mmCIF file of C-alpha atoms and ligand atoms in Angstrom:
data_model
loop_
_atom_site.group_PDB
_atom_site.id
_atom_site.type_symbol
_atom_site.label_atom_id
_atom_site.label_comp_id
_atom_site.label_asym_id
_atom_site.label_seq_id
_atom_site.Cartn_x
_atom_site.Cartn_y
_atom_site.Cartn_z
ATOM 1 C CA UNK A 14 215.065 -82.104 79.148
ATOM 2 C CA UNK A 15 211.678 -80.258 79.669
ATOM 3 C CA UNK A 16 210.408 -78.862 76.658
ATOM 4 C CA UNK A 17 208.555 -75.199 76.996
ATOM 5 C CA UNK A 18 205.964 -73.337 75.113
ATOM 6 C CA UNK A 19 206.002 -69.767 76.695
ATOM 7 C CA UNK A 20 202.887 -67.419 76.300
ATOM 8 C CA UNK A 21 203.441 -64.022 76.790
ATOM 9 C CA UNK A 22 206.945 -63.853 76.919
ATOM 10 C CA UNK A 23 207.477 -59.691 76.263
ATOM 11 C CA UNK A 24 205.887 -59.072 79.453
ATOM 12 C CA UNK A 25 207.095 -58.302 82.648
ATOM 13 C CA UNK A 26 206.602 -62.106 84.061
ATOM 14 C CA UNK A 27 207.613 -63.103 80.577
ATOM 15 C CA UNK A 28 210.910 -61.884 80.251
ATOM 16 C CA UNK A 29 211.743 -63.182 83.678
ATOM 17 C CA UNK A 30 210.712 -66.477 82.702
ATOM 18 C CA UNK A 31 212.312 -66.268 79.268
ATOM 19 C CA UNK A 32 215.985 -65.762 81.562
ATOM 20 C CA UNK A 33 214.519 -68.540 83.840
ATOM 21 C CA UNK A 34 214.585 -70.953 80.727
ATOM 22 C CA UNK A 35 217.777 -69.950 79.287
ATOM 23 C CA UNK A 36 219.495 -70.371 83.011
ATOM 24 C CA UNK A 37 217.970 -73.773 83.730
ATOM 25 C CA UNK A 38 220.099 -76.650 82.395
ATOM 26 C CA UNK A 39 217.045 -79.237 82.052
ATOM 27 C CA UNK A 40 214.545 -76.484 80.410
ATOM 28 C CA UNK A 41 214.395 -75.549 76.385
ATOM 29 C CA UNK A 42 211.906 -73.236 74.982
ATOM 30 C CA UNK A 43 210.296 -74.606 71.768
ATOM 31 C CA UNK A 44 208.712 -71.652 71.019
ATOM 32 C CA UNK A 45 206.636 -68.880 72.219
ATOM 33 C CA UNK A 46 202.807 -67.380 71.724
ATOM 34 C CA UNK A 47 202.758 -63.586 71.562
ATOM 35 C CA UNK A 48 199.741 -61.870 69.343
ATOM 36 C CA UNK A 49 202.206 -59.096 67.796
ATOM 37 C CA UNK A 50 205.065 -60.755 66.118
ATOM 38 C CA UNK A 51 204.147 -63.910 64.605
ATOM 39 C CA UNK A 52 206.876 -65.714 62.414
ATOM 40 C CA UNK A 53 209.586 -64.021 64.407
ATOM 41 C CA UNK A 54 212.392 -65.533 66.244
ATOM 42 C CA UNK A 55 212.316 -64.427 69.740
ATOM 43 C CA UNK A 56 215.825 -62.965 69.477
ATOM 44 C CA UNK A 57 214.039 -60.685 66.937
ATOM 45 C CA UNK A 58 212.059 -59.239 69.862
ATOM 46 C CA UNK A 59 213.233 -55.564 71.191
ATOM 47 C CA UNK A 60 215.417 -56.319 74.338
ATOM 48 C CA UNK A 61 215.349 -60.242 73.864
ATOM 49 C CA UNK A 62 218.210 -61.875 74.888
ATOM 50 C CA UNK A 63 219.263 -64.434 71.600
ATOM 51 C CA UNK A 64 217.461 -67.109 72.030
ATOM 52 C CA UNK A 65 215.853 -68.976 68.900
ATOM 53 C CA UNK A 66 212.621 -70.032 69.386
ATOM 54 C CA UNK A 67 209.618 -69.425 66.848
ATOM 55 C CA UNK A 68 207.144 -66.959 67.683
ATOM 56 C CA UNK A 69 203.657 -67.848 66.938
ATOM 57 C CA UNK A 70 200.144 -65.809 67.621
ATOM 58 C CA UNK A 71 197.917 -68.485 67.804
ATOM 59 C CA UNK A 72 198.314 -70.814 70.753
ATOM 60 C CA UNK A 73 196.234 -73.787 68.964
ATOM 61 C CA UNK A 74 198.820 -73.766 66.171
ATOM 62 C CA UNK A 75 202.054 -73.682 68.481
ATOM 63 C CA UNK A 76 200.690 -76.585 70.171
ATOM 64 C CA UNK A 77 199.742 -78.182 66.978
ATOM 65 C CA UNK A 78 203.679 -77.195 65.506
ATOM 66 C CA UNK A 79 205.775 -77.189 68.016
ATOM 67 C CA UNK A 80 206.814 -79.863 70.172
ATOM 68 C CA UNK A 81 206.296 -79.503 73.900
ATOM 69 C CA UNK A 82 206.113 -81.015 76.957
ATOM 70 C CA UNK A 83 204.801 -77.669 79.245
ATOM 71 C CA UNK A 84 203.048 -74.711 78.634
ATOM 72 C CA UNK A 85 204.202 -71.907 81.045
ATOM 73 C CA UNK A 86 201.318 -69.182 80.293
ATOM 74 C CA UNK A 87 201.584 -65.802 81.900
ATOM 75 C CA UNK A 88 198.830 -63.974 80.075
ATOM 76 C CA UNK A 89 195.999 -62.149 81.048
ATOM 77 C CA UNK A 90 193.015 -64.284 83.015
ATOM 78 C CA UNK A 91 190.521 -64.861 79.825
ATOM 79 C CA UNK A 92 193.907 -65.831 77.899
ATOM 80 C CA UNK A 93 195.124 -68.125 80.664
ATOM 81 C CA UNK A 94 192.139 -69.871 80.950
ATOM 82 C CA UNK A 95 191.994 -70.767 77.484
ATOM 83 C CA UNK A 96 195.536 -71.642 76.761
ATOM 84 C CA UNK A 97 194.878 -74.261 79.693
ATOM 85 C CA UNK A 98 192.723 -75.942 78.259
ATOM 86 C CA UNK A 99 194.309 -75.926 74.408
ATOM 87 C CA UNK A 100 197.332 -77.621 76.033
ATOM 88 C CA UNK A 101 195.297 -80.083 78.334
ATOM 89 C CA UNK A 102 193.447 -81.050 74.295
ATOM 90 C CA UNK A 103 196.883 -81.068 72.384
ATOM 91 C CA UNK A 104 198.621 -83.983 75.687
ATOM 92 C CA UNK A 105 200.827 -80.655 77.102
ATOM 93 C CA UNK A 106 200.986 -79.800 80.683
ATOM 94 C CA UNK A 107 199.759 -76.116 81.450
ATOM 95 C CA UNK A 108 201.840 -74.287 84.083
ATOM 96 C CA UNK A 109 199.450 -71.173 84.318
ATOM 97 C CA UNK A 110 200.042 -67.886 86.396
ATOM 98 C CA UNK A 111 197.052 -65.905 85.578
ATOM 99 C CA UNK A 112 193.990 -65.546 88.224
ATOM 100 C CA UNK A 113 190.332 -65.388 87.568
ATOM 101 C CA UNK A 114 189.836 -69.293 88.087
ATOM 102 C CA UNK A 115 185.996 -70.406 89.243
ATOM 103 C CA UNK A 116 185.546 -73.030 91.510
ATOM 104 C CA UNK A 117 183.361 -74.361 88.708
ATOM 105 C CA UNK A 118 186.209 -73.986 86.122
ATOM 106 C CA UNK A 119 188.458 -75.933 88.484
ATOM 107 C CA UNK A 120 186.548 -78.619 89.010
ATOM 108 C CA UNK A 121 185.756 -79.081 85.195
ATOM 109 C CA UNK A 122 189.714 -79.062 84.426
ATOM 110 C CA UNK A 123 190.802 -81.215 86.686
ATOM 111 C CA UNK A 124 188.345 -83.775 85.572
ATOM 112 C CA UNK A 125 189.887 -82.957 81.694
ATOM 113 C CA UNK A 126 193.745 -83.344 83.417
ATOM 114 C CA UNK A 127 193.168 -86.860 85.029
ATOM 115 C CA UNK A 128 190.869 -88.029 82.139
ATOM 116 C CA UNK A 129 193.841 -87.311 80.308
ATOM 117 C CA UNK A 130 196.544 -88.177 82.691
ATOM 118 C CA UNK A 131 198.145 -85.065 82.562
ATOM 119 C CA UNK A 132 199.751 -82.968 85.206
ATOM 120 C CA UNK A 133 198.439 -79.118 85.201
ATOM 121 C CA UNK A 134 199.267 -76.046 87.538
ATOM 122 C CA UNK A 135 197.600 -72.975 88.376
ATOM 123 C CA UNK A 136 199.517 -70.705 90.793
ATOM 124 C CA UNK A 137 197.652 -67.589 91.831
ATOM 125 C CA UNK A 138 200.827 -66.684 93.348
ATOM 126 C CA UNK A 139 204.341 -68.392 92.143
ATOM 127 C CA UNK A 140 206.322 -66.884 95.526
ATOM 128 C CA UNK A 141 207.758 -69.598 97.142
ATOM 129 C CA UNK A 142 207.839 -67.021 100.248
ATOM 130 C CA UNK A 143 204.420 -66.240 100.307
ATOM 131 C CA UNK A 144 202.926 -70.060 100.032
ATOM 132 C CA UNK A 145 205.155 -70.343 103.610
ATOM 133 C CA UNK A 146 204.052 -67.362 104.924
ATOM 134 C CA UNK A 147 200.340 -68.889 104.275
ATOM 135 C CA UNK A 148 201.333 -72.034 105.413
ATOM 136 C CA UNK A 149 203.130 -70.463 108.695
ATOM 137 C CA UNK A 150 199.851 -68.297 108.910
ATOM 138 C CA UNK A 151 197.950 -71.640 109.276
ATOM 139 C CA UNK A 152 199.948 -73.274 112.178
ATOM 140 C CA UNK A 153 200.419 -70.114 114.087
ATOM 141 C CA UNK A 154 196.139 -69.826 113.723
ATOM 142 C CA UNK A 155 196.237 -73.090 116.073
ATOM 143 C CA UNK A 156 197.526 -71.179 119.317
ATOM 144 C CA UNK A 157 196.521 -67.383 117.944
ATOM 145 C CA UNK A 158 192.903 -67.287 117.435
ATOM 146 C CA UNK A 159 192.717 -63.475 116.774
ATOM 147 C CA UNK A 160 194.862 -62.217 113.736
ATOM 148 C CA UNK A 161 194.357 -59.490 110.937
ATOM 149 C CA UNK A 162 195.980 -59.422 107.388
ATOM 150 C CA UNK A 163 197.229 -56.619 105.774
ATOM 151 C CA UNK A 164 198.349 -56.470 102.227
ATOM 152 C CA UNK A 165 200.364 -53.837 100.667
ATOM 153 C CA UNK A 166 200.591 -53.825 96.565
ATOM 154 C CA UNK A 167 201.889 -51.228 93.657
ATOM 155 C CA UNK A 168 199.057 -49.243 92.639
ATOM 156 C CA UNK A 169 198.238 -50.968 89.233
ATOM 157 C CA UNK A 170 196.649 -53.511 90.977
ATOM 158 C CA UNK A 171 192.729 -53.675 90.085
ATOM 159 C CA UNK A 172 191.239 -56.646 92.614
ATOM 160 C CA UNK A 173 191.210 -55.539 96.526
ATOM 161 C CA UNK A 174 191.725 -57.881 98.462
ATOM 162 C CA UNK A 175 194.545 -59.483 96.566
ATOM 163 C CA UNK A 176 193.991 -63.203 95.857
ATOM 164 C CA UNK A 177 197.006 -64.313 98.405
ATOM 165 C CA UNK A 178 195.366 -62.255 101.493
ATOM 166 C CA UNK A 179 191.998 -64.070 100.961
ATOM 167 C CA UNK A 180 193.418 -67.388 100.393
ATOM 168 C CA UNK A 181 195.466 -66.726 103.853
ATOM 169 C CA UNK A 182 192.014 -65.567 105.609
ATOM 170 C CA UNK A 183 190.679 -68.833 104.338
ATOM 171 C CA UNK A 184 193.689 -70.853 105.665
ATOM 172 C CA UNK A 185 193.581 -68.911 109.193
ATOM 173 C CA UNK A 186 189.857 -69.619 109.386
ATOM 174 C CA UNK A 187 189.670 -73.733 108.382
ATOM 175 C CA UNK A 188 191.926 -73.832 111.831
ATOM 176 C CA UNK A 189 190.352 -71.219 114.725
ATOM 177 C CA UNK A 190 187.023 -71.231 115.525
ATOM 178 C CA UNK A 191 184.885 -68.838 113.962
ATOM 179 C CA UNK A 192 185.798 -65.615 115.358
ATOM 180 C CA UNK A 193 184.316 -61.928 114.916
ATOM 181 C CA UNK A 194 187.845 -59.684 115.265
ATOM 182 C CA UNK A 195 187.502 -56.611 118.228
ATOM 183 C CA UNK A 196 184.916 -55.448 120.104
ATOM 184 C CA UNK A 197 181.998 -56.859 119.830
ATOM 185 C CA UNK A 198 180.547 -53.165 119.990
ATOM 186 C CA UNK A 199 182.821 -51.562 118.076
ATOM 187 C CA UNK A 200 181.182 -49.120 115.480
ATOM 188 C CA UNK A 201 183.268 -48.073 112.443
ATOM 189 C CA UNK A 202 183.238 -43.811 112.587
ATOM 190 C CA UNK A 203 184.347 -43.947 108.991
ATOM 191 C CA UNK A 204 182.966 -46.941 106.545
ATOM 192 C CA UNK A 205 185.753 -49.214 105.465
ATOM 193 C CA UNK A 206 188.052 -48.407 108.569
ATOM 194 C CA UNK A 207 188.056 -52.130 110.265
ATOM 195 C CA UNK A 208 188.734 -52.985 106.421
ATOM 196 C CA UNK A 209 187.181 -56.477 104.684
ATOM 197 C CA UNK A 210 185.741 -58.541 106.850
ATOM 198 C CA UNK A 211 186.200 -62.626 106.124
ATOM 199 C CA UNK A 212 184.531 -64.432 108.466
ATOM 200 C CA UNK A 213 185.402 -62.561 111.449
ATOM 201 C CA UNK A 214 188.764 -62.036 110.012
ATOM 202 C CA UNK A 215 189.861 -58.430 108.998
ATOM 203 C CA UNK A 216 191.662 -57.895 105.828
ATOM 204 C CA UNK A 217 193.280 -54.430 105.038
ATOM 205 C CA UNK A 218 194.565 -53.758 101.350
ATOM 206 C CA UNK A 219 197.142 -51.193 100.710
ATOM 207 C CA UNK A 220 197.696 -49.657 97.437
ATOM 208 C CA UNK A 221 200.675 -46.907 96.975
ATOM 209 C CA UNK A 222 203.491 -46.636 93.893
ATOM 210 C CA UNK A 223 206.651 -47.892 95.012
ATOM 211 C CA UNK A 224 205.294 -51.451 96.135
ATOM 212 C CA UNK A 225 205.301 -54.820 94.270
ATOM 213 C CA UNK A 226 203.740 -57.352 96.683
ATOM 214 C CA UNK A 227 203.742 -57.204 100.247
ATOM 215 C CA UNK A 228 201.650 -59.209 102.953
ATOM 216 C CA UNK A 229 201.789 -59.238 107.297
ATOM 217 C CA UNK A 230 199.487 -61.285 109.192
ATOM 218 C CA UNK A 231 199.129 -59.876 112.393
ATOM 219 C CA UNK A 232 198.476 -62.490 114.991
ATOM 220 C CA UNK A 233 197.578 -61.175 118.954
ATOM 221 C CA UNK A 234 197.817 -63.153 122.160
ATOM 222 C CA UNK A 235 197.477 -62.131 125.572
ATOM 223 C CA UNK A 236 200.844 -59.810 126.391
ATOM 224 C CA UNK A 237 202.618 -60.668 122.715
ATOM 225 C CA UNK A 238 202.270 -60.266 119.312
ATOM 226 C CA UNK A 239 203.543 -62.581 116.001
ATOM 227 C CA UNK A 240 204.084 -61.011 112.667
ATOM 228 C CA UNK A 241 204.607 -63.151 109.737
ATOM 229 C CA UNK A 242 205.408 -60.824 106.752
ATOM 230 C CA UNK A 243 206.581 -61.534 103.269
ATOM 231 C CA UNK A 244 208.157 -59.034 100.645
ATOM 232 C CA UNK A 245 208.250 -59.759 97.059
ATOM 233 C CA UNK A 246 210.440 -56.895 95.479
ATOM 234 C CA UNK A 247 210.946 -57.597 91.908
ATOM 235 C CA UNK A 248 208.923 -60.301 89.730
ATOM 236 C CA UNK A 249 212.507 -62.234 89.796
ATOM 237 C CA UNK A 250 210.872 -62.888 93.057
ATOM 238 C CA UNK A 251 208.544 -65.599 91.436
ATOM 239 C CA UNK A 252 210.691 -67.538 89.432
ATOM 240 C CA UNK A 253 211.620 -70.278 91.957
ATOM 241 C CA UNK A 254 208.354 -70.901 92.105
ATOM 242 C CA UNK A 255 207.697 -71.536 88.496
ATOM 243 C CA UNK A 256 210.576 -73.813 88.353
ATOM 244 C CA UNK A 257 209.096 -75.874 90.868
ATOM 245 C CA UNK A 258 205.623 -75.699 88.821
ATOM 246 C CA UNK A 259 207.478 -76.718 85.960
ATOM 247 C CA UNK A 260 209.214 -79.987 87.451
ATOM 248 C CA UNK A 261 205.919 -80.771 89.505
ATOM 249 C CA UNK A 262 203.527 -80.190 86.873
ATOM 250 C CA UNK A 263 205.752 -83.449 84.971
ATOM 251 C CA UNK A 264 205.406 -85.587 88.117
ATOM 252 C CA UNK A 265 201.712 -85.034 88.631
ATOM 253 C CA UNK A 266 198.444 -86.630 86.980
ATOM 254 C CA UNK A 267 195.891 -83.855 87.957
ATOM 255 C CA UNK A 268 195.347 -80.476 88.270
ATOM 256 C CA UNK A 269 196.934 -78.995 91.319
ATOM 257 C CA UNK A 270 195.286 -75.397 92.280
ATOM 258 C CA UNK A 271 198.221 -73.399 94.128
ATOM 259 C CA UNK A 272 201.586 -74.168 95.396
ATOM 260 C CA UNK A 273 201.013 -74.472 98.483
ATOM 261 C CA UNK A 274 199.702 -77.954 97.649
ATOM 262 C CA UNK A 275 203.243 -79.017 96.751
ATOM 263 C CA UNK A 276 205.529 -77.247 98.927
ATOM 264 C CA UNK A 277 205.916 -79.332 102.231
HETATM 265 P P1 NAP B 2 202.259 -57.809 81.541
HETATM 266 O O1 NAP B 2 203.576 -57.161 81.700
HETATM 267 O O2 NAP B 2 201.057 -56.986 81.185
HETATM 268 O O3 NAP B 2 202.430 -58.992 80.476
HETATM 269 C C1 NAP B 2 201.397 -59.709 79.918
HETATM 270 C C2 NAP B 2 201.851 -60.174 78.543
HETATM 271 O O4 NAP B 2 200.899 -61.113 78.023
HETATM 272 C C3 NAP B 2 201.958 -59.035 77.529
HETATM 273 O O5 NAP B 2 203.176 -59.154 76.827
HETATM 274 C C4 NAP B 2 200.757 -59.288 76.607
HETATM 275 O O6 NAP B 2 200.984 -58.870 75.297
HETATM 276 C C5 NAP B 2 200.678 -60.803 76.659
HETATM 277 N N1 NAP B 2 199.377 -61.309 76.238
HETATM 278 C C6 NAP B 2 198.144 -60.889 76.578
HETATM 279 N N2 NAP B 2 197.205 -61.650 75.982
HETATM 280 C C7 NAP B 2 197.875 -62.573 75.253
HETATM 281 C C8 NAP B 2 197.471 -63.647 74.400
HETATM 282 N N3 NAP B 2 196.179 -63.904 74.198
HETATM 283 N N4 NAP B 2 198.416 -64.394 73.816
HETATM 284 C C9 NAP B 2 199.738 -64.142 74.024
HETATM 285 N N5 NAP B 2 200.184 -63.149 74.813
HETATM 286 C C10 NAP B 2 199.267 -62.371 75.409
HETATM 287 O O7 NAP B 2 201.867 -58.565 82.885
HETATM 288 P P2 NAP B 2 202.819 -59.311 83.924
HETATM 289 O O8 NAP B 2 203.093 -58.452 85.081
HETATM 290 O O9 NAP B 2 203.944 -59.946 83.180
HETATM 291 O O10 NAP B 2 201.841 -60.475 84.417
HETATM 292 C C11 NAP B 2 201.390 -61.459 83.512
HETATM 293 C C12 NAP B 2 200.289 -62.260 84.180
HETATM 294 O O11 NAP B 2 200.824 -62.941 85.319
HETATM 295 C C13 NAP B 2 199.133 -61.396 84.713
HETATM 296 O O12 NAP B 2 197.932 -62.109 84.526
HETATM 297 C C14 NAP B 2 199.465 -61.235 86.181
HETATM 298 O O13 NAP B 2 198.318 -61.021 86.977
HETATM 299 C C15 NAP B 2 200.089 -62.581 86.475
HETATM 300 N N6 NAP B 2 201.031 -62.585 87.592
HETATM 301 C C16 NAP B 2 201.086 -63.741 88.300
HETATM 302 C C17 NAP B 2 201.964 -63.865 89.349
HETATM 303 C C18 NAP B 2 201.975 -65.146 90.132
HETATM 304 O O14 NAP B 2 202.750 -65.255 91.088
HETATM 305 N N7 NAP B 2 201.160 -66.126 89.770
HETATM 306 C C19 NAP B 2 202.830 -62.802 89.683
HETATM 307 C C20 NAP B 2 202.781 -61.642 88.917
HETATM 308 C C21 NAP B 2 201.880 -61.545 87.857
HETATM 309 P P3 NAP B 2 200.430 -57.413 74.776
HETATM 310 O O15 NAP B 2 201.416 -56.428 75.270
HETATM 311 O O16 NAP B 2 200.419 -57.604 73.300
HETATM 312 O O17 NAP B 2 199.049 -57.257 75.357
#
């Protein structure tokens, strides 16, 4: 049985996770972190199914209290970043979903995780879907040289591009040559209209109410096309992938930075 400290559990990602927990034979939650109802139950919680797990607002005292194996933190970025590292000092392994991650800050926690011997996740993007999509992106780069990215996403969104597009762009680009897309005349009559250039590589972000998280990667060829595209509609969508974060993250010694480095 894996033992689970959940942060942020009344949030949209939360709640999912909170049904992914109660559904999952070899997962328990201990307890929970959640800065507005400290001392609760989580049953207590307005549209919480009844689950009874202690509700704490400080994440250094739930780690301290209750007894844990993971940490499954789906936060904010500046929370997520230090709830990793409170688990990593209190021996728990942090399965975290929140972005904002330096290269620098990587680095630095992975050292912490294997000094330690501890398995830790971070998972920009939890959609089992979209690490294949990435990962199909990459092979089809081999024989398609030229390809362009567009990403569609609900309208709440802050960050353009979105992490998974970039990450893609970078995949696409370790494999072709470098590449600048179109003409190498072409003139843009209206700034932005070629969208975000990454190393030759064109990324276009869509934002419009209605969406969730949506990505195509456009690949051209002489006389065809290939279109790998990848729709998540609901944040059920990103479950699977947390499971799997969850099981890995008790296999592993170190700090693994995206899924894609544990999906074959
Ligand atoms: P949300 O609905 O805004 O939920 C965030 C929850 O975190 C809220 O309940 C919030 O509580 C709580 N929270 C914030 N700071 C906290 C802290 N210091 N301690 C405990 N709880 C805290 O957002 P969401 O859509 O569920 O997304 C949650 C996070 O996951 C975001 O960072 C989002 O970018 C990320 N995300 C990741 C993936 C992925 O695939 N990796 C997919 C979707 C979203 P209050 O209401 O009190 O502020």
């Amino acid at each position: 049985m894996t033992s689970i400290i959940l942060a942020g559990p009344r949030g949209k990602m939360g709640r999912e996770a909170v049904q992914l927990i109660r559904e999952t034979e070899t997962f328990e939650l201990a307890a929970a972190v959640d800065s507005k109802n400290a001392g609760k139950q989580l049953a207590e919680l307005p549209g919480m199914p009844d689950e009874q797990a202690l509700v704490y607002d400080d994440m250094r005292t739930c780690l301290e209290e209750a007894e844990a194996d993971v940490l499954v933190d789906l936060t904010t970025p500046s929370a997520g970043k230090q709830h990793l590292e409170l688990a990593l000092d209190h021996h728990v392994r942090p399965v975290v979903g929140t972005t904002g991650f330096t290269d620098a800050d990587i680095e630095r926690l992975r050292e912490k995780a294997e000094e330690k011997e501890l398995g830790a996740i971070i998972a920009p993007n939890f959609a089992v879907g979209a690490i294949l999509m990435m990962k199909l992106s990459q092979i089809a780069a081999k024989y398609f040289s030229d390809a362009e990215i567009i990403e569609m996403h609900h309208d709440n969104k802050l960050d353009a591009p979105s992490g998974t597009a970039a990450k893609t762009a970078s995949m696409i680009n370790e494999i072709r040559p470098h590449k600048l897309q179109g003409h190498p005349e072409e003139k843009e009559q209206q700034e932005g209209a070629r969208g975000a250039e990454t190393d030759g590589l064109r990324i276009h972000s869509v934002r419009l109410p209605g969406l969730v998280a949506h990505q195509e990667v456009l690949f051209g060829g002489s006389g065809q096309t290939l279109k790998i595209r990848h729709d998540s509609y609901n944040r059920q969508s990103f479950m699977p992938g947390v499971k799997l974060a969850v099981e890995q993250v008790m296999q592993v010694k170190t700090l693994v930075y995206g899924l894609e480095n544990i999906i074959e």
